mmCIF file of C-alpha atoms in Angstrom:
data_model
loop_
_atom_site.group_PDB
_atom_site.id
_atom_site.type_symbol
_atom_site.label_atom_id
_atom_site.label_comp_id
_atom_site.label_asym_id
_atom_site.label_seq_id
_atom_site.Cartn_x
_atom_site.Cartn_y
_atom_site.Cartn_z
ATOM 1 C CA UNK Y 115 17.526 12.845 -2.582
ATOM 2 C CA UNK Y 116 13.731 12.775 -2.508
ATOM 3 C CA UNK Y 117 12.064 15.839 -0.362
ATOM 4 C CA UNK Y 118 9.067 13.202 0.766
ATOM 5 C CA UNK Y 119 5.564 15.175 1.745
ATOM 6 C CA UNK Y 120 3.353 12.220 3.890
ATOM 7 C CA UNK Y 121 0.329 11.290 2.023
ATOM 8 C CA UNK Y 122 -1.244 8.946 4.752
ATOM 9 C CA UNK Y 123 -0.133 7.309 8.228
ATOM 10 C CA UNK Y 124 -1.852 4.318 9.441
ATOM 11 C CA UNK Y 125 -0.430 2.448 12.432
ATOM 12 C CA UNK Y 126 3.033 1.262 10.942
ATOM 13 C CA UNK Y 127 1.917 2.411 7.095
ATOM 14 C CA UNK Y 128 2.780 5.732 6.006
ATOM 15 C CA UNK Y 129 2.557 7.008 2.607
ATOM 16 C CA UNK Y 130 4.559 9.580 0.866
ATOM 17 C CA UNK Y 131 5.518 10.839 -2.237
ATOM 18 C CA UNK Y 132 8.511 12.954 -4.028
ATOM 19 C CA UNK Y 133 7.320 16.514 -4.886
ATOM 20 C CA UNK Y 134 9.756 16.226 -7.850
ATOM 21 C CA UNK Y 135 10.099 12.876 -9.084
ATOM 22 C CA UNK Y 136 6.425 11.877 -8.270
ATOM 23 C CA UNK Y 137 7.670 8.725 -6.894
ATOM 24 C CA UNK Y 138 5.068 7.063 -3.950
ATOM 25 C CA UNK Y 139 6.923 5.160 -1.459
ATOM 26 C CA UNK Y 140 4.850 2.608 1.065
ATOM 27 C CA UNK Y 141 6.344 2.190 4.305
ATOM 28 C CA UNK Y 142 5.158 -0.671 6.732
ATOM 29 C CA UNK Y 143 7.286 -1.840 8.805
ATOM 30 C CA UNK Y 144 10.577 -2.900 7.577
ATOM 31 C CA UNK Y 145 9.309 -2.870 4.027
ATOM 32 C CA UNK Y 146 9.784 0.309 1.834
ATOM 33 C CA UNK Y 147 7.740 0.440 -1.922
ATOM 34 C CA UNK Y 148 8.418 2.566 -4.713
ATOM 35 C CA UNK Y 149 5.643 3.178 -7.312
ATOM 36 C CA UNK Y 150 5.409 5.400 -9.863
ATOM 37 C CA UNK Y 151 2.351 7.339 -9.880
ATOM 38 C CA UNK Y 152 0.604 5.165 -12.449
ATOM 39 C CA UNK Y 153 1.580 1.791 -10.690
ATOM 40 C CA UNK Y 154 0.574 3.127 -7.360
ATOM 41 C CA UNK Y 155 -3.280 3.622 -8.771
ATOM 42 C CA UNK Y 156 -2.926 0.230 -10.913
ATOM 43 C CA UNK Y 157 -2.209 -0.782 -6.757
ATOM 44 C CA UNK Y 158 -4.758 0.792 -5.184
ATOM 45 C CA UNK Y 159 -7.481 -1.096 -8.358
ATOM 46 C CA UNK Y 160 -5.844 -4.263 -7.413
ATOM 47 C CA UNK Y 161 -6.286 -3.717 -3.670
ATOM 48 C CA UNK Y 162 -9.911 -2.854 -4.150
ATOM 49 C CA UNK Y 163 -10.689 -5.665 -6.303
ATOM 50 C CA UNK Y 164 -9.624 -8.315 -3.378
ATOM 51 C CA UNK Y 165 -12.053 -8.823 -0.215
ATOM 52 C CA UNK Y 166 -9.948 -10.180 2.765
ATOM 53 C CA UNK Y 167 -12.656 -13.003 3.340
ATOM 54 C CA UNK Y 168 -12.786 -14.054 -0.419
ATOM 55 C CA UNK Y 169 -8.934 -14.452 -0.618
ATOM 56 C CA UNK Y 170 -7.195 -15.066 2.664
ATOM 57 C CA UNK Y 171 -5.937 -18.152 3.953
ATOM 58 C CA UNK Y 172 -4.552 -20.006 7.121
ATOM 59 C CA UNK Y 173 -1.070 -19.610 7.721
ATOM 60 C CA UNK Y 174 0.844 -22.220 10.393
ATOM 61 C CA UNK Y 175 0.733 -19.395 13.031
ATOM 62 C CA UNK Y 176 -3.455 -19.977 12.654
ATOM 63 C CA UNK Y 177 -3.679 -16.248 11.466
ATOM 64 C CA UNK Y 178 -5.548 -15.906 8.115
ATOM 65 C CA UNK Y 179 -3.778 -13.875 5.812
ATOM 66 C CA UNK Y 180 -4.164 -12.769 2.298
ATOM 67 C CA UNK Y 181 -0.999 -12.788 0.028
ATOM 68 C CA UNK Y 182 -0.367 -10.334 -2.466
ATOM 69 C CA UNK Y 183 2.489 -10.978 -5.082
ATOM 70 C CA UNK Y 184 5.154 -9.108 -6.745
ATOM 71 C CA UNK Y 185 5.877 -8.370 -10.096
ATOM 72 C CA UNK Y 186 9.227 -10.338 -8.890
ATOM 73 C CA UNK Y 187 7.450 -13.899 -8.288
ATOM 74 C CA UNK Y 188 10.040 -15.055 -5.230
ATOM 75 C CA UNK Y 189 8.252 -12.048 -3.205
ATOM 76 C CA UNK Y 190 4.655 -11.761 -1.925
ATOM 77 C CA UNK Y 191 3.138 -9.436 0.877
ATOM 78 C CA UNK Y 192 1.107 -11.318 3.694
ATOM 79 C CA UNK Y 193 -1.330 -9.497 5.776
ATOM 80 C CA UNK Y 194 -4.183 -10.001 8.593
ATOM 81 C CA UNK Y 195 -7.222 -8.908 8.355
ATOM 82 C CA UNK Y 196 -6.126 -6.023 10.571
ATOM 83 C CA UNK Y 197 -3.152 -4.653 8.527
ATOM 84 C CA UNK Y 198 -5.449 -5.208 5.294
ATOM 85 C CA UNK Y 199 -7.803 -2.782 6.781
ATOM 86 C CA UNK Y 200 -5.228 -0.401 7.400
ATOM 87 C CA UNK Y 201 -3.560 -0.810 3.865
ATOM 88 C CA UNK Y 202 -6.565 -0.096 1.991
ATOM 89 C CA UNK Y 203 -7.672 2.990 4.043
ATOM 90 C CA UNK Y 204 -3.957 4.390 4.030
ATOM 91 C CA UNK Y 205 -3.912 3.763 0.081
ATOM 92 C CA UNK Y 206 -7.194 5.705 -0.475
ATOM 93 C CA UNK Y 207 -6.187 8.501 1.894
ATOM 94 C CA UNK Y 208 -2.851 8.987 -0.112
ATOM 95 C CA UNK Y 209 -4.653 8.827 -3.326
ATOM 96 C CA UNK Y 210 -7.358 11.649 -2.007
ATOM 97 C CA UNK Y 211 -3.860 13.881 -0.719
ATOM 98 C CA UNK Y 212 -2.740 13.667 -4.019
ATOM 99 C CA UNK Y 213 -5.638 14.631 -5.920
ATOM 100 C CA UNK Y 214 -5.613 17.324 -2.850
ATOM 101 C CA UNK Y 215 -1.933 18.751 -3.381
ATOM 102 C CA UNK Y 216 -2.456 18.687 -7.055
ATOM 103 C CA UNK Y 217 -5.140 21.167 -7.032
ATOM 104 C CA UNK Y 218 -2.817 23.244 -4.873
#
């Protein structure tokens, strides 16, 4: 079993990681992530590379969302411009803890 330190909490998002294994897990929700360390920065590049007005769309609830997909192609993420927000400034807090608990 993982002994998970929180990285970042953000509304429904919190970040964590294993002190052993390294592992990052993403909470929102009911959704749960794992990344390995390297895939969680290749994450965070592919987050900051996206602009929610630039790639969002109308979905039939008239909320504009932007989709991310999965390595697994039947699965994509959808989120408003409000949970975007709060993905990208949990992600960049979590990356700063780490860099933060590594020094330690």
């Amino acid at each position: 079993m993982c002994e998970t330190r929180i990285l970042a909490r953000k509304g429904q998002m919190h970040i964590g990681h294993c002190m052993h294994c390294k592992t990052v897990f993403l909470w929102h929700g009911n959704v749960l992530l794992h990344f390995t360390p390297n895939d969680f920065v290749q994450f965070s590049e592919t987050l900051g590379h996206r602009e929610f007005c630039d790639h969002s769309l109308p979905f039939p609830d008239d909320e504009e969302r932007v989709i991310i997909h999965t390595p697994c192609q039947d699965i994509s993420f959808t989120f408003t411009k409000a949970e975007w927000e709060t993905l990208r400034a949990a992600v960049e807090e979590a990356l700063l803890m780490q860099q933060v608990y590594a020094l330690i």
